[in-house]
mmCIF file of C-alpha atoms in Angstrom:
data_model
loop_
_atom_site.group_PDB
_atom_site.id
_atom_site.type_symbol
_atom_site.label_atom_id
_atom_site.label_comp_id
_atom_site.label_asym_id
_atom_site.label_seq_id
_atom_site.Cartn_x
_atom_site.Cartn_y
_atom_site.Cartn_z
ATOM 1 C CA MET A 29 -66.225 43.266 -251.440
ATOM 2 C CA PRO A 30 -67.057 39.623 -251.865
ATOM 3 C CA LYS A 31 -69.188 38.126 -248.967
ATOM 4 C CA ASN A 32 -68.197 34.668 -249.663
ATOM 5 C CA PRO A 33 -64.832 33.115 -248.578
ATOM 6 C CA LEU A 34 -62.062 33.320 -251.325
ATOM 7 C CA ARG A 35 -61.555 30.360 -253.522
ATOM 8 C CA PHE A 36 -59.043 29.414 -256.309
ATOM 9 C CA GLY A 37 -59.023 26.711 -258.878
ATOM 10 C CA LEU A 38 -57.164 25.352 -261.920
ATOM 11 C CA SER A 39 -58.671 24.336 -265.211
ATOM 12 C CA LEU A 40 -57.574 20.961 -266.669
ATOM 13 C CA ASP A 41 -57.520 20.260 -270.475
ATOM 14 C CA PRO A 42 -59.833 17.577 -271.378
ATOM 15 C CA ASP A 43 -58.098 17.027 -274.518
ATOM 16 C CA VAL A 44 -57.406 13.166 -274.670
ATOM 17 C CA ALA A 45 -53.773 14.232 -276.026
ATOM 18 C CA HIS A 46 -53.167 15.855 -272.449
ATOM 19 C CA ALA A 47 -54.770 13.521 -270.359
ATOM 20 C CA ASN A 48 -51.589 12.345 -268.643
ATOM 21 C CA ASP A 49 -50.439 15.811 -268.064
ATOM 22 C CA SER A 50 -53.774 16.836 -266.637
ATOM 23 C CA ALA A 51 -53.828 14.107 -264.256
ATOM 24 C CA ARG A 52 -50.227 15.084 -263.134
ATOM 25 C CA LEU A 53 -51.542 18.751 -262.779
ATOM 26 C CA ALA A 54 -54.608 17.484 -260.752
ATOM 27 C CA SER A 55 -52.423 15.773 -258.009
ATOM 28 C CA ALA A 56 -49.867 19.099 -258.086
ATOM 29 C CA ALA A 57 -52.878 21.316 -257.750
ATOM 30 C CA GLU A 58 -54.021 19.254 -254.612
ATOM 31 C CA GLU A 59 -50.862 19.195 -253.003
ATOM 32 C CA ALA A 60 -50.581 23.002 -253.660
ATOM 33 C CA GLY A 61 -53.531 23.564 -251.769
ATOM 34 C CA LEU A 62 -55.982 24.880 -254.420
ATOM 35 C CA ASP A 63 -59.694 24.501 -253.887
ATOM 36 C CA TYR A 64 -60.996 23.381 -257.221
ATOM 37 C CA LEU A 65 -60.269 21.549 -260.236
ATOM 38 C CA ALA A 66 -62.560 22.645 -263.216
ATOM 39 C CA VAL A 67 -63.445 20.824 -266.429
ATOM 40 C CA GLN A 68 -64.956 22.362 -269.442
ATOM 41 C CA ASP A 69 -67.904 20.303 -271.171
ATOM 42 C CA HIS A 70 -67.930 20.179 -274.947
ATOM 43 C CA PRO A 71 -68.667 16.292 -275.563
ATOM 44 C CA TYR A 72 -69.263 17.255 -279.353
ATOM 45 C CA GLN A 73 -65.693 17.714 -279.608
ATOM 46 C CA ALA A 74 -64.035 14.534 -280.913
ATOM 47 C CA GLY A 75 -60.749 15.058 -279.170
ATOM 48 C CA HIS A 76 -62.525 15.728 -275.660
ATOM 49 C CA LEU A 77 -62.653 13.109 -272.804
ATOM 50 C CA ASP A 78 -66.191 13.177 -271.546
ATOM 51 C CA SER A 79 -65.872 15.571 -268.883
ATOM 52 C CA TRP A 80 -68.277 13.610 -266.260
ATOM 53 C CA THR A 81 -66.058 10.273 -266.520
ATOM 54 C CA TRP A 82 -62.869 12.400 -266.484
ATOM 55 C CA LEU A 83 -63.700 14.122 -263.268
ATOM 56 C CA THR A 84 -64.604 10.669 -261.561
ATOM 57 C CA HIS A 85 -61.440 9.397 -262.699
ATOM 58 C CA LEU A 86 -59.662 12.418 -261.185
ATOM 59 C CA ALA A 87 -61.548 12.376 -257.985
ATOM 60 C CA GLY A 88 -60.520 8.690 -257.315
ATOM 61 C CA GLN A 89 -56.864 9.794 -257.531
ATOM 62 C CA THR A 90 -57.103 12.666 -255.311
ATOM 63 C CA ARG A 91 -58.317 12.912 -251.543
ATOM 64 C CA ARG A 92 -59.362 16.718 -250.821
ATOM 65 C CA ILE A 93 -59.361 19.132 -253.671
ATOM 66 C CA GLY A 94 -62.850 19.952 -254.870
ATOM 67 C CA PHE A 95 -64.450 19.614 -258.492
ATOM 68 C CA MET A 96 -66.200 21.756 -260.807
ATOM 69 C CA THR A 97 -67.907 21.381 -264.031
ATOM 70 C CA ASP A 98 -67.246 24.326 -266.040
ATOM 71 C CA VAL A 99 -70.009 24.105 -267.156
ATOM 72 C CA ALA A 100 -72.141 20.774 -267.496
ATOM 73 C CA ASP A 101 -74.162 21.479 -270.966
ATOM 74 C CA MET A 102 -77.935 20.599 -269.391
ATOM 75 C CA GLN A 103 -79.131 20.169 -272.951
ATOM 76 C CA LEU A 104 -76.918 16.964 -273.448
ATOM 77 C CA ARG A 105 -77.215 16.372 -269.584
ATOM 78 C CA PRO A 106 -80.737 16.557 -268.557
ATOM 79 C CA PRO A 107 -81.308 17.937 -265.443
ATOM 80 C CA ALA A 108 -82.834 15.015 -263.476
ATOM 81 C CA MET A 109 -80.300 12.645 -264.758
ATOM 82 C CA LEU A 110 -77.653 15.228 -264.168
ATOM 83 C CA ALA A 111 -78.702 15.541 -260.540
ATOM 84 C CA LYS A 112 -78.428 11.737 -260.023
ATOM 85 C CA ALA A 113 -74.993 11.781 -261.186
ATOM 86 C CA ALA A 114 -74.020 14.628 -258.914
ATOM 87 C CA LEU A 115 -75.511 13.193 -255.876
ATOM 88 C CA THR A 116 -73.657 9.822 -256.739
ATOM 89 C CA PHE A 117 -70.329 11.924 -257.276
ATOM 90 C CA ASN A 118 -70.943 13.556 -253.818
ATOM 91 C CA ARG A 119 -71.756 10.434 -252.062
ATOM 92 C CA LEU A 120 -68.566 8.628 -253.379
ATOM 93 C CA HIS A 121 -66.266 11.606 -253.261
ATOM 94 C CA HIS A 122 -67.227 13.137 -249.719
ATOM 95 C CA GLY A 123 -68.980 16.380 -250.981
ATOM 96 C CA ARG A 124 -66.303 17.676 -253.168
ATOM 97 C CA LEU A 125 -68.621 18.796 -256.163
ATOM 98 C CA ALA A 126 -69.534 22.088 -257.280
ATOM 99 C CA LEU A 127 -72.117 21.771 -260.163
ATOM 100 C CA GLY A 128 -71.356 24.100 -262.804
ATOM 101 C CA VAL A 129 -74.305 24.073 -265.560
ATOM 102 C CA GLY A 130 -74.945 26.002 -268.592
ATOM 103 C CA GLY A 131 -77.941 25.978 -270.977
ATOM 104 C CA GLY A 132 -75.710 24.922 -274.142
ATOM 105 C CA ALA A 133 -74.293 27.692 -276.171
ATOM 106 C CA PHE A 134 -73.490 25.720 -279.259
ATOM 107 C CA ALA A 135 -76.504 24.743 -281.045
ATOM 108 C CA ASP A 136 -74.843 22.931 -283.859
ATOM 109 C CA GLY A 137 -72.761 20.735 -281.580
ATOM 110 C CA ILE A 138 -75.859 19.876 -279.601
ATOM 111 C CA ALA A 139 -77.701 19.229 -282.680
ATOM 112 C CA ALA A 140 -74.932 17.102 -284.077
ATOM 113 C CA MET A 141 -75.271 14.746 -281.176
ATOM 114 C CA GLY A 142 -78.863 14.223 -281.411
ATOM 115 C CA GLY A 143 -80.108 17.184 -279.038
ATOM 116 C CA THR A 144 -82.863 19.562 -280.129
ATOM 117 C CA ARG A 145 -81.700 22.721 -281.753
ATOM 118 C CA ARG A 146 -82.898 25.713 -279.600
ATOM 119 C CA GLY A 147 -82.609 29.136 -280.452
ATOM 120 C CA ASN A 148 -81.496 31.667 -277.506
ATOM 121 C CA ARG A 149 -84.971 32.414 -276.220
ATOM 122 C CA ASP A 150 -85.835 28.568 -275.994
ATOM 123 C CA MET A 151 -82.521 27.872 -274.624
ATOM 124 C CA VAL A 152 -82.690 30.215 -271.706
ATOM 125 C CA THR A 153 -86.363 29.010 -271.091
ATOM 126 C CA TYR A 154 -85.013 25.401 -271.224
ATOM 127 C CA THR A 155 -82.208 26.554 -268.531
ATOM 128 C CA GLU A 156 -84.801 28.205 -266.223
ATOM 129 C CA GLU A 157 -86.939 25.225 -266.160
ATOM 130 C CA ALA A 158 -84.033 22.852 -265.739
ATOM 131 C CA LEU A 159 -82.896 24.794 -262.698
ATOM 132 C CA GLN A 160 -86.482 24.165 -261.089
ATOM 133 C CA VAL A 161 -85.812 20.445 -261.820
ATOM 134 C CA LEU A 162 -82.161 20.315 -260.673
ATOM 135 C CA GLN A 163 -82.473 21.960 -257.357
ATOM 136 C CA PRO A 164 -85.271 19.953 -255.640
ATOM 137 C CA ALA A 165 -83.722 16.775 -257.323
ATOM 138 C CA LEU A 166 -80.224 17.495 -255.646
ATOM 139 C CA ALA A 167 -82.210 18.087 -252.393
ATOM 140 C CA GLY A 168 -83.955 14.522 -252.764
ATOM 141 C CA ASP A 169 -87.203 15.937 -253.106
ATOM 142 C CA PHE A 170 -90.195 14.739 -255.361
ATOM 143 C CA VAL A 171 -90.019 16.438 -258.726
ATOM 144 C CA ARG A 172 -92.836 17.343 -261.197
ATOM 145 C CA LEU A 173 -92.573 19.762 -263.766
ATOM 146 C CA HIS A 174 -94.919 20.390 -266.910
ATOM 147 C CA GLY A 175 -93.297 23.303 -268.748
ATOM 148 C CA ALA A 176 -92.656 24.476 -272.040
ATOM 149 C CA GLN A 177 -89.342 22.514 -272.437
ATOM 150 C CA HIS A 178 -89.607 20.225 -269.817
ATOM 151 C CA ARG A 179 -91.859 17.492 -268.701
ATOM 152 C CA ILE A 180 -91.087 15.700 -265.301
ATOM 153 C CA GLU A 181 -93.963 13.251 -264.720
ATOM 154 C CA GLY A 182 -93.129 12.679 -261.263
ATOM 155 C CA TYR A 183 -89.493 11.641 -259.716
ATOM 156 C CA GLN A 184 -88.610 10.740 -256.376
ATOM 157 C CA ALA A 185 -84.987 12.068 -256.292
ATOM 158 C CA GLY A 186 -82.259 10.823 -254.190
ATOM 159 C CA PRO A 187 -80.098 9.628 -252.605
ATOM 160 C CA ALA A 188 -80.093 12.609 -250.488
ATOM 161 C CA ALA A 189 -76.873 14.507 -250.357
ATOM 162 C CA ALA A 190 -74.761 14.548 -246.883
ATOM 163 C CA VAL A 191 -73.255 17.537 -248.129
ATOM 164 C CA PRO A 192 -75.380 20.097 -250.264
ATOM 165 C CA VAL A 193 -74.315 20.268 -253.944
ATOM 166 C CA PRO A 194 -74.088 23.979 -254.994
ATOM 167 C CA VAL A 195 -75.396 24.834 -258.490
ATOM 168 C CA TRP A 196 -73.413 27.597 -260.137
ATOM 169 C CA LEU A 197 -74.827 28.858 -263.595
ATOM 170 C CA GLY A 198 -72.759 30.192 -266.740
ATOM 171 C CA ALA A 199 -74.231 33.170 -267.900
ATOM 172 C CA GLN A 200 -73.440 35.993 -269.964
ATOM 173 C CA GLY A 201 -76.405 37.786 -271.539
ATOM 174 C CA PRO A 202 -79.127 39.636 -269.414
ATOM 175 C CA ARG A 203 -81.824 36.876 -269.567
ATOM 176 C CA MET A 204 -79.468 34.263 -268.461
ATOM 177 C CA LEU A 205 -77.934 36.596 -265.712
ATOM 178 C CA ALA A 206 -81.618 37.217 -264.522
ATOM 179 C CA VAL A 207 -82.123 33.233 -264.154
ATOM 180 C CA THR A 208 -78.703 33.100 -262.124
ATOM 181 C CA GLY A 209 -80.030 35.781 -259.696
ATOM 182 C CA GLY A 210 -83.343 34.060 -259.495
ATOM 183 C CA TYR A 211 -82.475 30.251 -258.942
ATOM 184 C CA ALA A 212 -78.717 29.485 -258.984
ATOM 185 C CA ASP A 213 -76.274 29.317 -256.027
ATOM 186 C CA GLY A 214 -73.422 31.093 -257.992
ATOM 187 C CA TRP A 215 -72.556 32.927 -261.347
ATOM 188 C CA ILE A 216 -69.928 31.311 -263.406
ATOM 189 C CA SER A 217 -68.645 34.344 -265.837
ATOM 190 C CA PRO A 218 -66.980 33.178 -269.164
ATOM 191 C CA LEU A 219 -63.490 33.733 -269.629
ATOM 192 C CA ASN A 220 -62.141 37.313 -268.825
ATOM 193 C CA ILE A 221 -61.375 37.610 -272.641
ATOM 194 C CA TYR A 222 -65.045 36.922 -273.439
ATOM 195 C CA VAL A 223 -66.405 39.083 -270.244
ATOM 196 C CA LYS A 224 -63.955 41.763 -269.777
ATOM 197 C CA PRO A 225 -63.718 43.462 -266.553
ATOM 198 C CA ASP A 226 -65.275 46.759 -267.364
ATOM 199 C CA GLU A 227 -68.485 44.677 -268.299
ATOM 200 C CA VAL A 228 -68.847 42.903 -265.071
ATOM 201 C CA PRO A 229 -70.392 45.643 -262.953
ATOM 202 C CA ALA A 230 -73.598 45.854 -265.210
ATOM 203 C CA LYS A 231 -73.714 41.885 -265.065
ATOM 204 C CA GLN A 232 -73.472 41.898 -261.379
ATOM 205 C CA LYS A 233 -76.485 44.290 -261.026
ATOM 206 C CA ILE A 234 -78.820 42.184 -263.304
ATOM 207 C CA ILE A 235 -77.912 39.270 -260.753
ATOM 208 C CA ASP A 236 -78.408 41.222 -257.886
ATOM 209 C CA GLU A 237 -81.629 42.800 -258.727
ATOM 210 C CA ALA A 238 -83.222 39.416 -259.972
ATOM 211 C CA ALA A 239 -82.127 37.906 -256.688
ATOM 212 C CA ARG A 240 -83.757 40.447 -254.655
ATOM 213 C CA ALA A 241 -86.882 40.385 -256.842
ATOM 214 C CA ALA A 242 -87.047 36.466 -256.020
ATOM 215 C CA GLY A 243 -86.707 37.406 -252.411
ATOM 216 C CA ARG A 244 -83.287 36.038 -252.211
ATOM 217 C CA ASP A 245 -79.822 37.867 -250.514
ATOM 218 C CA PRO A 246 -77.555 38.479 -253.535
ATOM 219 C CA ALA A 247 -74.594 38.194 -251.046
ATOM 220 C CA THR A 248 -75.168 34.396 -250.814
ATOM 221 C CA ILE A 249 -74.670 33.923 -254.631
ATOM 222 C CA ARG A 250 -71.076 32.949 -255.427
ATOM 223 C CA ARG A 251 -69.387 34.658 -258.119
ATOM 224 C CA VAL A 252 -66.652 32.835 -260.357
ATOM 225 C CA TYR A 253 -64.447 34.246 -262.875
ATOM 226 C CA ASN A 254 -62.598 32.194 -265.367
ATOM 227 C CA VAL A 255 -59.169 33.820 -265.921
ATOM 228 C CA ILE A 256 -57.002 32.931 -268.975
ATOM 229 C CA GLY A 257 -53.440 34.390 -269.075
ATOM 230 C CA MET A 258 -49.928 33.601 -268.272
ATOM 231 C CA ILE A 259 -48.022 34.804 -265.277
ATOM 232 C CA GLY A 260 -44.564 36.313 -266.036
ATOM 233 C CA PRO A 261 -43.250 38.180 -269.180
ATOM 234 C CA ALA A 262 -45.211 37.309 -272.272
ATOM 235 C CA ARG A 263 -46.301 38.764 -275.469
ATOM 236 C CA GLY A 264 -49.182 37.882 -277.420
ATOM 237 C CA VAL A 265 -50.844 35.770 -274.963
ATOM 238 C CA PRO A 266 -54.717 36.084 -274.347
ATOM 239 C CA GLY A 267 -56.134 37.508 -271.284
ATOM 240 C CA LEU A 268 -54.146 38.429 -268.087
ATOM 241 C CA SER A 269 -50.292 38.796 -268.375
ATOM 242 C CA GLY A 270 -47.566 40.010 -266.174
ATOM 243 C CA GLY A 271 -45.543 39.181 -263.135
ATOM 244 C CA VAL A 272 -46.583 37.837 -259.747
ATOM 245 C CA GLU A 273 -47.372 41.340 -258.175
ATOM 246 C CA GLN A 274 -49.432 42.337 -261.290
ATOM 247 C CA TRP A 275 -51.591 39.235 -261.070
ATOM 248 C CA ALA A 276 -51.957 39.645 -257.157
ATOM 249 C CA ASP A 277 -52.900 43.285 -257.691
ATOM 250 C CA THR A 278 -55.409 42.514 -260.594
ATOM 251 C CA LEU A 279 -57.138 39.724 -258.992
ATOM 252 C CA ALA A 280 -57.466 41.405 -255.779
ATOM 253 C CA ASP A 281 -59.010 44.488 -257.402
ATOM 254 C CA TRP A 282 -61.387 42.031 -259.342
ATOM 255 C CA SER A 283 -62.396 40.597 -255.911
ATOM 256 C CA THR A 284 -62.835 43.880 -254.099
ATOM 257 C CA ARG A 285 -64.103 46.045 -256.654
ATOM 258 C CA LEU A 286 -66.090 43.525 -258.928
ATOM 259 C CA GLY A 287 -67.181 40.890 -256.222
ATOM 260 C CA PHE A 288 -65.779 38.068 -257.670
ATOM 261 C CA ASP A 289 -64.930 35.376 -254.636
ATOM 262 C CA THR A 290 -63.674 32.706 -256.896
ATOM 263 C CA PHE A 291 -61.005 32.594 -259.758
ATOM 264 C CA ILE A 292 -60.442 29.642 -262.077
ATOM 265 C CA PHE A 293 -56.873 29.916 -263.588
ATOM 266 C CA TRP A 294 -56.522 28.867 -267.336
ATOM 267 C CA PRO A 295 -52.973 28.734 -268.164
ATOM 268 C CA VAL A 296 -52.203 29.306 -271.867
ATOM 269 C CA ALA A 297 -48.686 27.495 -271.572
ATOM 270 C CA GLU A 298 -46.345 25.979 -269.343
ATOM 271 C CA SER A 299 -48.891 24.517 -266.976
ATOM 272 C CA GLN A 300 -46.912 23.074 -264.320
ATOM 273 C CA SER A 301 -44.861 25.951 -263.836
ATOM 274 C CA GLN A 302 -47.736 28.119 -264.090
ATOM 275 C CA LEU A 303 -49.726 26.200 -261.464
ATOM 276 C CA GLU A 304 -46.811 26.628 -259.122
ATOM 277 C CA LEU A 305 -46.642 30.343 -259.421
ATOM 278 C CA PHE A 306 -50.207 30.803 -259.253
ATOM 279 C CA ALA A 307 -50.807 28.419 -256.075
ATOM 280 C CA GLY A 308 -47.326 29.445 -254.491
ATOM 281 C CA GLU A 309 -47.046 33.119 -254.892
ATOM 282 C CA VAL A 310 -50.119 34.684 -256.482
ATOM 283 C CA VAL A 311 -53.084 33.149 -254.407
ATOM 284 C CA PRO A 312 -51.479 33.922 -250.787
ATOM 285 C CA ALA A 313 -50.585 37.637 -252.397
ATOM 286 C CA VAL A 314 -54.351 37.904 -253.349
ATOM 287 C CA ARG A 315 -55.622 36.688 -249.827
ATOM 288 C CA GLU A 316 -53.320 38.949 -248.292
ATOM 289 C CA ARG A 317 -54.584 42.112 -250.244
ATOM 290 C CA VAL A 318 -58.202 41.331 -250.078
ATOM 291 C CA ALA A 319 -58.061 40.750 -246.089
ATOM 292 C CA ARG A 320 -56.359 44.212 -245.603
#
C-alpha cells in the first residue's frame, strides 16, 4: 500500500508534428483534474521539440496542473544548470514542477550532440554525483564537488525555491535503483512494457534497502509508473489493454500490491478520448478501490 497520496498524469508527445494536439490535450488534462503533464526528453531526436522549452510554453497556457520531466537527460543538461532552470520554472509557475531526471540511457545520441560517451558504470557514477549537485542547488545552498565525473568549483545556487522541487530518478538496473534509494525523492519506473509488473517487487526492495542504508525512510520516496496501453477493446497494442474496470482493477492492484503511488498514462492512440476515459472513469475508480 503506497504511503504517498495517489497522483495521475498524462504523457504528452513532444513530436513537432503533434504539437498542436498535445497543447489541446494539456488544457483538457487540466480541466479533467489530472495532476501532471509529463514530457520525455530525447533532444537528439530531430522531430522532437526541446522538452524544457515545451514545458515552459505549456505552463504559460495552464493554471494549476503540475509538470514532470520524464526524464531530463542530465548528461545533456548538467545538474547545476538544470537546477537553475528548475528553480526559475517553479518561481514563474508557482511550484508546479516535479523534476524527473535520468543518467542518459542513449550514449550514441548523447555523443552525437557533443556529450561525453560514457559506459554504464561511468553513467551511474555521473548520475550519483549529479544528484549530489542537484539536490543542494535546488535548496539554494553553496555547492562544491570534486568527483570522478563532476567538478563544481563553488556555486552559490538560487533563487531559493518557495516550493521545494522534488527530484525523481528514472532507474531500471540495480546500481541506479540503489542511487534512487540513496538520494532521490522518487523512483520513475520505465514503461510497463520495459519494467513488467512481476519485476517490480525486486526493484522496490533494492530502493528500500538503499534508502535505509542511507538513513532515509523508504516510505517518503514516491513511486511513479509509466503505463502505456489503451482503454477499451484492442488487439495488438503494447502494454495494458481492456475496459475501464480492468484498468481500474489493474492500477489499484499495482498501487496496493506493488507500491506505486503515481501513474503516468501513455495512450497508444485516440489520445483525446483516451484522456476522457482515463480521467473521467479510470482515475476515480482506482481511487475508490485503493481507499477501501
